[in-house]
Amino acid sequence: MKALLRIAHLIDYLNERVGHSVYWLILVTVLISTGNAISRKLFNVSSNAFLEIQWYLFSAVFLLAAGYTLKQNEHVRVDVISGRFSKRTQAWLDIFGGLFFLLPMSLIILYYSWPFFTHSLLSQEWSGNPGGLILWPAKALIPAGFLLLLLQGIAEIIKRIGFLLGIEPPEPPSHPPLSEFMDASQKEGEA
């Protein structure tokens, strides 16, 4: 189990590095968007390439940071319900959700997105828009992002099993569950 936990922590490290790298793309996207808007308004000059690079960058952030977001425990969940359970019950729910929802979904998307990407790469597919960009880099983001999400899902399952076995400490949530906020609000209302 300790070897599996080491692998899980390596996956954590990988997604941390990727996550910290791609969030800078948000700034790049904003700068390109601003530059495009200014050039369009002041100089009446625009390019489809500017518009397409914006969605390429947004896609990169969204897809490549999915594993990082899972590692940070920031994906949407029903904290109103799960926040009321013990840490052990939450670990079991995470294992169940990972095994029966996250991993199968990630594998299916990987399975279908790989040929979608390779066809685009081999055919050197370009955007149909005048001045558009080559498409395969954007299509490569789909399998890459879901591979990172799949790996992080495996790491999270390993860590939850380690917690249940008493080997791995529970990870503190990055923010308090909504149920704690609701409990505090109710107590303030009663006072």
XYZ file of C-alpha atoms in Angstrom, residues 36-138:
103
model
C -8.172 41.923 -29.834
C -10.951 44.207 -28.568
C -8.707 47.285 -28.666
C -7.402 46.529 -32.175
C -10.944 45.911 -33.398
C -12.355 49.152 -31.910
C -9.428 51.510 -32.541
C -7.991 50.173 -35.788
C -10.923 48.183 -37.181
C -8.592 45.154 -37.415
C -9.491 41.699 -36.178
C -8.475 38.119 -36.801
C -10.224 34.809 -36.323
C -6.898 33.495 -35.062
C -7.184 35.803 -32.026
C -10.677 34.498 -31.287
C -9.642 30.883 -31.755
C -6.514 31.170 -29.606
C -8.747 32.457 -26.808
C -10.857 29.324 -26.837
C -7.720 27.173 -27.197
C -6.326 28.754 -24.040
C -9.628 28.513 -22.174
C -9.849 24.844 -23.178
C -6.300 24.278 -21.939
C -7.124 25.792 -18.554
C -10.425 23.947 -18.226
C -9.171 20.539 -19.359
C -5.596 20.464 -18.081
C -6.538 21.824 -14.647
C -9.321 19.265 -14.072
C -6.954 16.855 -12.281
C -5.521 19.697 -10.200
C -9.047 20.809 -9.291
C -9.906 17.269 -8.168
C -6.722 17.115 -6.094
C -7.690 20.400 -4.412
C -11.173 18.955 -3.677
C -12.763 21.844 -5.584
C -15.055 19.943 -7.950
C -18.765 20.492 -7.436
C -20.326 18.095 -4.973
C -23.303 18.007 -2.670
C -21.571 19.183 0.514
C -24.939 19.847 2.146
C -25.340 16.078 2.367
C -21.793 14.676 2.383
C -20.499 17.322 4.822
C -22.706 15.862 7.540
C -21.107 12.412 7.264
C -18.056 11.214 9.149
C -14.655 11.312 7.413
C -14.813 7.530 6.969
C -18.218 7.676 5.292
C -16.996 10.518 3.072
C -13.980 8.394 2.110
C -16.279 5.505 1.164
C -18.459 7.865 -0.900
C -15.366 9.213 -2.677
C -14.177 5.672 -3.447
C -17.616 4.660 -4.736
C -17.975 7.818 -6.842
C -14.470 7.433 -8.214
C -14.812 3.767 -9.119
C -18.309 3.890 -10.573
C -18.515 7.380 -12.058
C -15.233 9.300 -12.419
C -12.951 6.518 -13.685
C -15.444 4.997 -16.171
C -16.398 8.449 -17.513
C -12.732 9.414 -17.915
C -11.919 6.126 -19.656
C -14.857 6.466 -22.062
C -13.920 10.033 -22.958
C -10.267 9.012 -23.405
C -11.331 6.108 -25.630
C -13.423 8.299 -27.919
C -11.293 11.439 -27.871
C -8.048 9.730 -28.866
C -9.166 8.892 -32.446
C -10.819 12.341 -32.639
C -7.399 13.860 -31.904
C -5.298 11.467 -34.037
C -7.532 11.921 -37.094
C -7.127 15.691 -36.757
C -3.354 15.352 -36.332
C -2.842 12.982 -39.266
C -5.048 15.007 -41.591
C -3.509 18.299 -40.407
C -7.047 19.619 -39.912
C -7.454 23.393 -39.929
C -10.283 25.588 -38.764
C -12.890 26.351 -41.401
C -12.752 30.036 -40.496
C -10.664 32.415 -42.621
C -7.397 33.022 -40.797
C -8.199 30.190 -38.384
C -5.719 27.937 -36.628
C -4.729 24.307 -36.924
C -7.128 22.199 -34.826
C -5.142 19.227 -33.578
C -3.515 21.065 -30.626
C -6.960 21.962 -29.288
